[in-house]
CSV table of C-alpha atoms and ligand atoms in Angstrom, one decimal:
chain,number,residue,atom,x,y,z
A,1,MET,CA,-20.0,-14.8,-11.8
A,2,GLY,CA,-22.5,-14.9,-9.0
A,3,ARG,CA,-21.9,-12.1,-6.3
A,4,SER,CA,-20.9,-14.3,-3.6
A,5,SER,CA,-18.3,-16.2,-5.6
A,6,LYS,CA,-15.6,-14.2,-4.4
A,7,ASP,CA,-16.9,-14.3,-0.8
A,8,LYS,CA,-16.8,-18.3,-1.2
A,9,ARG,CA,-13.4,-18.2,-2.5
A,10,ASP,CA,-11.4,-15.8,-0.1
A,11,VAL,CA,-12.6,-15.9,3.5
A,12,TYR,CA,-10.6,-12.6,4.2
A,13,TYR,CA,-12.3,-11.0,1.6
A,14,ARG,CA,-15.7,-12.1,2.9
A,15,LEU,CA,-14.5,-10.8,6.9
A,16,ALA,CA,-13.5,-7.9,5.9
A,17,LYS,CA,-16.9,-6.7,4.3
A,18,GLU,CA,-18.5,-8.0,7.4
A,19,GLU,CA,-16.5,-6.1,9.8
A,20,GLY,CA,-16.3,-3.1,7.8
A,21,TRP,CA,-12.7,-2.9,6.6
A,22,ARG,CA,-12.1,-1.5,3.4
A,23,ALA,CA,-9.7,-3.9,2.3
A,24,ARG,CA,-8.6,-7.7,3.3
A,25,SER,CA,-5.5,-6.1,3.9
A,26,ALA,CA,-6.6,-4.9,7.1
A,27,PHE,CA,-6.1,-8.4,8.5
A,28,LYS,CA,-2.6,-8.3,7.4
A,29,LEU,CA,-1.9,-5.1,9.4
A,30,LEU,CA,-3.6,-6.8,12.6
A,31,GLN,CA,-1.7,-9.9,12.2
A,32,ILE,CA,1.3,-8.4,12.2
A,33,ASN,CA,0.6,-6.5,14.9
A,34,ASP,CA,-0.4,-9.5,17.0
A,35,GLU,CA,3.5,-10.5,16.9
A,36,PHE,CA,5.2,-7.0,17.1
A,37,HIS,CA,2.8,-5.2,19.0
A,38,LEU,CA,3.3,-2.3,16.9
A,39,PHE,CA,1.1,0.2,18.1
A,40,GLU,CA,2.4,0.3,22.1
A,41,GLY,CA,3.5,3.9,22.6
A,42,VAL,CA,2.5,5.2,19.7
A,43,LYS,CA,1.2,9.0,19.1
A,44,LYS,CA,2.3,9.7,15.4
A,45,VAL,CA,2.3,7.3,12.3
A,46,VAL,CA,2.3,7.6,8.7
A,47,ASP,CA,0.4,5.2,6.3
A,48,LEU,CA,2.2,5.2,3.1
A,49,CYS,CA,0.5,4.1,-0.1
A,50,ALA,CA,-2.6,4.0,2.1
A,51,ALA,CA,-5.8,4.2,-0.6
A,52,PRO,CA,-8.8,2.6,-0.2
A,53,GLY,CA,-7.8,2.9,3.6
A,54,SER,CA,-7.8,-0.3,5.4
A,55,TRP,CA,-4.9,0.0,7.2
A,56,SER,CA,-5.5,3.8,8.1
A,57,GLN,CA,-9.0,2.3,9.3
A,58,VAL,CA,-7.0,-0.4,11.7
A,59,LEU,CA,-4.5,2.8,13.1
A,60,SER,CA,-7.7,4.9,13.9
A,61,LYS,CA,-9.2,1.8,15.5
A,62,LYS,CA,-5.9,1.0,17.5
A,63,LEU,CA,-4.7,4.4,18.3
A,64,ARG,CA,-7.9,6.7,18.4
A,65,GLY,CA,-10.7,4.2,19.4
A,66,ASP,CA,-13.9,3.0,17.4
A,67,LYS,CA,-15.1,6.7,16.6
A,68,GLY,CA,-11.8,7.9,15.8
A,69,ASP,CA,-11.7,10.5,18.7
A,70,VAL,CA,-10.9,8.6,22.1
A,71,SER,CA,-6.9,10.0,22.2
A,72,ASP,CA,-4.9,12.9,20.1
A,73,ALA,CA,-2.8,10.3,18.1
A,74,LYS,CA,-1.9,11.9,14.8
A,75,ILE,CA,-2.6,9.8,12.0
A,76,ILE,CA,-1.4,10.6,8.3
A,77,ALA,CA,-2.4,8.8,5.3
A,78,VAL,CA,-0.5,9.4,1.9
A,79,ASP,CA,-1.7,8.0,-1.6
A,80,LEU,CA,-1.9,9.0,-5.3
A,81,GLN,CA,-5.2,8.3,-5.2
A,82,ALA,CA,-8.1,10.0,-3.6
A,83,MET,CA,-9.3,8.3,-0.5
A,84,ALA,CA,-13.1,8.6,1.1
A,85,PRO,CA,-12.4,10.2,5.0
A,86,ILE,CA,-11.8,8.2,7.8
A,87,PRO,CA,-12.4,9.6,11.4
A,88,GLY,CA,-8.9,10.9,12.7
A,89,VAL,CA,-6.9,10.2,9.7
A,90,VAL,CA,-5.4,13.3,7.6
A,91,GLN,CA,-5.3,12.7,4.0
A,92,LEU,CA,-2.8,13.9,2.0
A,93,GLN,CA,-3.1,13.0,-1.9
A,94,GLY,CA,0.6,13.0,-3.2
A,95,ASP,CA,3.6,10.8,-4.2
A,96,ILE,CA,5.5,8.9,-1.9
A,97,THR,CA,8.7,9.7,-4.0
A,98,LYS,CA,8.5,13.4,-3.5
A,99,VAL,CA,10.4,15.2,-0.9
A,100,SER,CA,7.5,17.7,-0.9
A,101,THR,CA,5.3,14.8,0.3
A,102,ALA,CA,7.9,14.4,3.2
A,103,GLN,CA,7.7,18.0,4.2
A,104,GLU,CA,4.0,17.9,4.2
A,105,ILE,CA,3.8,15.0,6.7
A,106,ILE,CA,6.2,16.9,9.0
A,107,SER,CA,4.4,20.0,8.7
A,108,HIS,CA,1.4,18.1,10.0
A,109,PHE,CA,3.4,16.8,13.0
A,110,SER,CA,4.2,20.6,13.9
A,111,GLY,CA,7.8,19.7,13.0
A,112,ASP,CA,8.2,16.4,15.3
A,113,GLN,CA,8.5,13.0,13.7
A,114,ALA,CA,6.6,9.5,13.6
A,115,ASP,CA,7.2,6.9,15.8
A,116,LEU,CA,6.0,4.5,13.2
A,117,VAL,CA,5.8,4.4,9.3
A,118,VAL,CA,3.8,1.6,7.5
A,119,CYS,CA,3.7,1.3,3.9
A,120,ASP,CA,1.5,-1.3,1.9
A,121,GLY,CA,2.5,0.0,-1.4
A,122,ALA,CA,2.1,-1.7,-4.7
A,123,PRO,CA,2.6,-0.5,-8.4
A,124,ASP,CA,-0.2,-1.6,-10.7
A,125,VAL,CA,1.1,-5.3,-11.3
A,126,THR,CA,1.9,-6.1,-14.8
A,127,GLY,CA,2.0,-10.0,-14.5
A,128,LEU,CA,5.8,-10.1,-15.9
A,129,HIS,CA,7.5,-11.1,-12.4
A,130,ASP,CA,10.8,-9.7,-13.1
A,131,ILE,CA,9.4,-6.0,-13.8
A,132,ASP,CA,6.7,-6.5,-10.9
A,133,GLU,CA,9.5,-7.4,-8.4
A,134,TYR,CA,11.9,-4.7,-9.8
A,135,ILE,CA,8.9,-1.9,-9.4
A,136,GLN,CA,8.1,-3.4,-6.1
A,137,ALA,CA,11.8,-3.1,-4.4
A,138,GLN,CA,11.6,0.5,-6.0
A,139,LEU,CA,8.7,1.8,-4.4
A,140,LEU,CA,10.2,-0.1,-1.2
A,141,LEU,CA,13.1,2.1,-1.5
A,142,ALA,CA,10.9,5.3,-2.3
A,143,ALA,CA,9.2,4.3,0.9
A,144,LEU,CA,12.4,3.9,3.0
A,145,ASN,CA,13.9,7.2,1.6
A,146,ILE,CA,10.6,9.3,2.7
A,147,THR,CA,10.7,7.3,6.0
A,148,THR,CA,14.4,8.3,6.7
A,149,HIS,CA,12.9,12.0,6.4
A,150,VAL,CA,10.0,11.6,8.7
A,151,LEU,CA,10.6,8.8,11.1
A,152,LYS,CA,12.1,9.4,14.7
A,153,LYS,CA,15.4,7.7,15.9
A,154,GLY,CA,14.2,4.2,17.8
A,155,GLY,CA,11.1,4.3,15.4
A,156,THR,CA,9.5,1.5,13.4
A,157,PHE,CA,8.9,1.0,9.6
A,158,VAL,CA,6.8,-1.9,8.1
A,159,ALA,CA,6.5,-2.3,4.7
A,160,LYS,CA,5.2,-4.5,1.7
A,161,ILE,CA,8.3,-6.6,0.1
A,162,PHE,CA,8.2,-8.9,-2.7
A,163,ARG,CA,10.5,-12.1,-1.7
A,164,GLY,CA,11.8,-12.1,-5.2
A,165,LYS,CA,15.6,-13.1,-6.2
A,166,ASP,CA,17.3,-10.0,-5.5
A,167,VAL,CA,15.5,-9.6,-2.3
A,168,THR,CA,18.8,-10.0,-0.3
A,169,LEU,CA,19.8,-6.6,-1.7
A,170,LEU,CA,16.9,-4.9,-0.2
A,171,TYR,CA,17.5,-6.4,3.2
A,172,SER,CA,21.0,-5.3,3.1
A,173,GLN,CA,19.7,-1.8,2.7
A,174,LEU,CA,17.2,-2.0,5.2
A,175,LYS,CA,20.0,-3.0,7.6
A,176,ILE,CA,21.8,-0.3,6.9
A,177,PHE,CA,19.2,1.9,8.8
A,178,PHE,CA,17.5,-0.7,11.2
A,179,PRO,CA,19.6,-3.0,13.6
A,180,MET,CA,16.4,-5.2,13.2
A,181,VAL,CA,15.0,-6.6,10.2
A,182,THR,CA,12.3,-9.4,10.2
A,183,VAL,CA,10.2,-10.4,7.1
A,184,SER,CA,6.8,-11.4,8.5
A,185,LYS,CA,4.1,-13.3,6.5
A,186,PRO,CA,0.8,-12.7,7.8
A,187,ARG,CA,-1.8,-15.8,7.6
A,188,SER,CA,-4.3,-13.6,5.3
A,189,SER,CA,-1.4,-13.1,2.9
A,190,ARG,CA,-1.5,-16.2,0.6
A,191,ASP,CA,1.2,-18.6,0.4
A,192,SER,CA,1.0,-18.6,-3.4
A,193,SER,CA,2.1,-15.0,-3.1
A,194,ILE,CA,5.7,-13.7,-3.0
A,195,GLU,CA,4.4,-10.8,-1.0
A,196,ALA,CA,5.6,-10.7,2.9
A,197,PHE,CA,6.2,-7.6,5.0
A,198,VAL,CA,9.4,-6.3,6.4
A,199,VAL,CA,9.2,-5.2,10.3
A,200,CYS,CA,12.3,-3.0,10.7
A,201,GLN,CA,12.9,-2.1,14.4
A,202,ASN,CA,14.7,0.8,16.1
A,203,TYR,CA,15.3,3.1,13.5
A,204,CYS,CA,19.2,4.4,13.5
A,205,PRO,CA,20.4,6.0,10.4
A,206,PRO,CA,24.4,5.8,9.8
A,207,GLU,CA,26.3,8.5,11.4
A,208,GLY,CA,26.3,11.8,9.0
A,209,TYR,CA,23.7,10.5,7.2
A,210,VAL,CA,21.4,13.2,5.3
A,211,PRO,CA,18.0,12.0,4.2
A,212,ASN,CA,17.5,12.0,0.6
A,213,MET,CA,15.2,10.7,-2.1
A,214,SER,CA,18.1,9.0,-4.5
A,215,ASN,CA,17.6,5.5,-5.3
A,216,PRO,CA,20.8,3.2,-4.3
A,217,LEU,CA,19.3,0.6,-6.8
A,218,LEU,CA,20.2,2.8,-9.4
A,219,ASP,CA,23.4,4.1,-8.4
A,220,ASN,CA,26.4,2.5,-10.3
A,221,HIS,CA,28.3,1.8,-7.0
A,222,TYR,CA,25.4,-0.7,-6.1
A,223,ASP,CA,25.9,-2.7,-9.4
A,224,VAL,CA,27.0,-5.8,-7.7
A,225,ASP,CA,25.4,-9.4,-7.8
A,226,PHE,CA,24.3,-9.2,-4.0
A,227,ASN,CA,23.4,-13.0,-4.2
A,228,SER,CA,27.4,-13.9,-4.7
A,229,LEU,CA,28.1,-12.1,-1.3
A,230,GLU,CA,29.0,-14.5,1.6
A,231,GLY,CA,29.9,-14.3,5.3
A,232,VAL,CA,29.7,-10.9,7.0
A,233,ASN,CA,28.8,-9.0,3.7
A,234,ARG,CA,25.8,-11.3,3.4
A,235,VAL,CA,22.8,-10.0,5.6
A,236,ILE,CA,20.5,-12.7,6.7
A,237,VAL,CA,17.1,-11.5,7.9
A,238,PRO,CA,15.1,-14.1,10.1
A,239,PHE,CA,11.7,-15.0,8.6
A,240,LEU,CA,8.4,-15.4,10.6
A,241,ALA,CA,5.3,-16.6,10.1
A,242,CYS,CA,2.9,-13.8,12.2
A,243,GLY,CA,-0.4,-13.7,13.6
A,244,ASP,CA,-2.3,-16.6,15.3
A,245,LEU,CA,-1.5,-19.7,13.5
A,246,SER,CA,-5.0,-21.1,14.1
A,247,ALA,CA,-6.3,-18.0,12.0
A,248,TYR,CA,-8.0,-18.6,8.5
A,249,ASP,CA,-5.8,-19.7,6.0
A,250,SER,CA,-5.9,-17.5,3.1
A,251,ASP,CA,-5.4,-20.0,0.3
A,252,LYS,CA,-7.8,-22.3,1.4
A,253,THR,CA,-11.8,-22.1,0.8
A,254,TYR,CA,-14.2,-22.1,3.6
A,255,PRO,CA,-17.8,-22.8,3.5
A,256,LEU,CA,-20.2,-19.6,3.7
A,257,GLU,CA,-21.7,-19.9,6.9
A,258,LEU,CA,-18.7,-19.9,9.3
A,259,THR,CA,-20.6,-19.6,12.1
A,260,PRO,CA,-22.8,-22.7,12.7
A,261,GLY,CA,-26.3,-22.0,12.7
A,262,LYS,CA,-25.9,-18.4,11.4
A,263,GLU,CA,-26.9,-18.1,7.8
A,264,TYR,CA,-24.6,-16.0,5.4
A,265,GLN,CA,-25.4,-12.7,4.3
A,266,TYR,CA,-23.8,-10.8,1.3
A,267,HIS,CA,-22.1,-7.6,2.2
A,268,PRO,CA,-21.5,-5.0,-0.6
A,269,PRO,CA,-17.5,-3.8,-0.1
A,270,THR,CA,-17.1,-1.4,2.8
A,271,GLN,CA,-16.0,1.3,0.9
A,272,SER,CA,-15.4,1.5,-3.2
A,273,PRO,CA,-12.3,3.3,-4.6
A,274,ILE,CA,-13.7,7.1,-5.3
A,275,HIS,CA,-12.0,7.7,-8.4
A,276,PRO,CA,-10.2,4.4,-9.7
A,277,PRO,CA,-8.2,4.9,-12.7
A,278,TYR,CA,-9.9,1.7,-14.0
A,279,GLN,CA,-13.7,3.5,-13.7
A,280,THR,CA,-14.2,4.3,-17.4
A,281,ALA,CA,-13.1,0.7,-18.4
A,282,CYS,CA,-15.5,-0.7,-16.2
A,283,GLU,CA,-18.7,1.5,-17.5
A,284,LEU,CA,-17.9,0.6,-20.9
A,285,LYS,CA,-17.7,-2.9,-19.8
A,286,LYS,CA,-20.9,-2.8,-18.0
A,287,LYS,CA,-22.6,-1.6,-21.4
A,288,ASP,CA,-20.7,-4.2,-23.5
A,289,MET,CA,-18.9,-1.2,-25.2
A,290,LEU,CA,-15.1,-2.6,-24.8
A,291,SER,CA,-13.7,-3.1,-28.0
A,292,LYS,CA,-13.2,-6.8,-28.3
A,293,PRO,CA,-9.5,-8.6,-29.3
A,294,SER,CA,-9.2,-8.0,-33.3
A,295,SER,CA,-9.5,-11.7,-35.1
A,296,ALA,CA,-10.0,-12.0,-38.9
A,297,ALA,CA,-13.5,-12.2,-38.8
A,298,THR,CA,-13.8,-9.2,-36.7
A,299,PRO,CA,-12.9,-5.5,-37.3
A,300,THR,CA,-9.4,-4.4,-36.5
A,301,GLY,CA,-9.0,-2.9,-33.1
A,302,LYS,CA,-8.9,0.6,-34.5
A,303,GLU,CA,-12.4,0.0,-36.1
A,304,SER,CA,-14.1,-1.6,-33.1
A,305,ALA,CA,-12.8,1.2,-30.8
A,306,ALA,CA,-14.8,3.6,-33.0
A,307,SER,CA,-17.9,1.9,-33.2
A,308,ALA,CA,-17.5,1.3,-29.4
A,309,GLY,CA,-17.1,5.1,-28.8
B,1,SAM,N1,-3.1,-0.6,2.3
B,1,SAM,C1,-4.1,-0.4,1.4
B,1,SAM,C2,-5.3,-0.4,2.4
B,1,SAM,O1,-5.4,-1.3,3.5
B,1,SAM,O2,-6.4,0.0,2.0
B,1,SAM,C3,-3.9,-0.8,0.4
B,1,SAM,C4,-3.0,-0.1,-0.5
B,1,SAM,S1,-2.9,-0.8,-2.0
B,1,SAM,C5,-2.4,-2.1,-2.1
B,1,SAM,C6,-1.6,0.3,-2.9
B,1,SAM,C7,-1.4,1.5,-2.9
B,1,SAM,O3,-0.3,2.1,-3.4
B,1,SAM,C8,-2.7,2.1,-3.9
B,1,SAM,O4,-3.4,2.8,-3.6
B,1,SAM,C9,-1.8,3.1,-5.1
B,1,SAM,O5,-2.0,4.2,-5.3
B,1,SAM,C10,-0.3,3.2,-4.1
B,1,SAM,N2,0.9,3.9,-4.5
B,1,SAM,C11,1.8,3.2,-5.8
B,1,SAM,N3,2.6,4.0,-6.0
B,1,SAM,C12,2.6,4.9,-5.3
B,1,SAM,C13,3.2,6.3,-4.8
B,1,SAM,N4,4.1,6.4,-5.7
B,1,SAM,N5,2.9,7.3,-4.1
B,1,SAM,C14,1.6,7.1,-2.9
B,1,SAM,N6,1.1,6.0,-3.3
B,1,SAM,C15,1.2,4.9,-4.2
């Protein structure tokens, strides 16, 4: 496969490199912002599950200017993975399911709370849809839990969600904390993907709510079929396609020369991950040392691995 083949297939992948974003996801946050003006008046923001950092780049650019030094807006990025530095962004390598991470975030805000929390978190996808949807839901709830520790009343929470069959349960849970919940689908998010983003506005926890890290999906009393709920018990969340609708369609293939007369130029990725978990596998693959699937004619998996090592 040539170096330009992904550039050809995916216009947002190509534009991200041309414009210096670390991932094509940058366009998703930009397009959500086009619709919701998320950054107006924002001084403190948390980017959960931030690596490799394209959302943090957007936050830094929008809140602190091109070089990250125009304002004193505080941006805190959290991820399990290490991230290369971004001007004006404080990075915490940590787990969003841990209360200690919430405490660390607050300590960087000198005890204050955030105006905005964003989360583009995704677990490693298994390809088994039910499991992927379930794990994504768990991550969203973890993001909601940590948000209840760090977000100020009236603040906004934006998070990736998979619109799977139990998504109404998640909407109901979000509506407990936010009177306004909208599902948005940026143009840069493929139609073929069940991914969308919830934009939850005007944080208002129930009276007496004490932030904690427990997971309501795993609590027994939540063990009901939420799809069977009706009337006022069923929460309907509006769905909105967002961003400029004349923007590129992420499911379409575009010619490599987008600007007439401007020759296509290949750009390497803006910032490769620093210690990705798949690094060893990539190095072995380059040297053709990855064990091949075993068959009757080839050695067993164990023997292949031994000969590869
Ligand atoms: N928004 C990022 C960007 O624009 O570059 C891309 C985020 S990537 C799709 C999903 C990230 O979620 C991964 O970097 C992964 O390490 C992170 N993640 C998954 N589970 C996490 C957890 N429990 N705590 C912190 N980060 C987590």
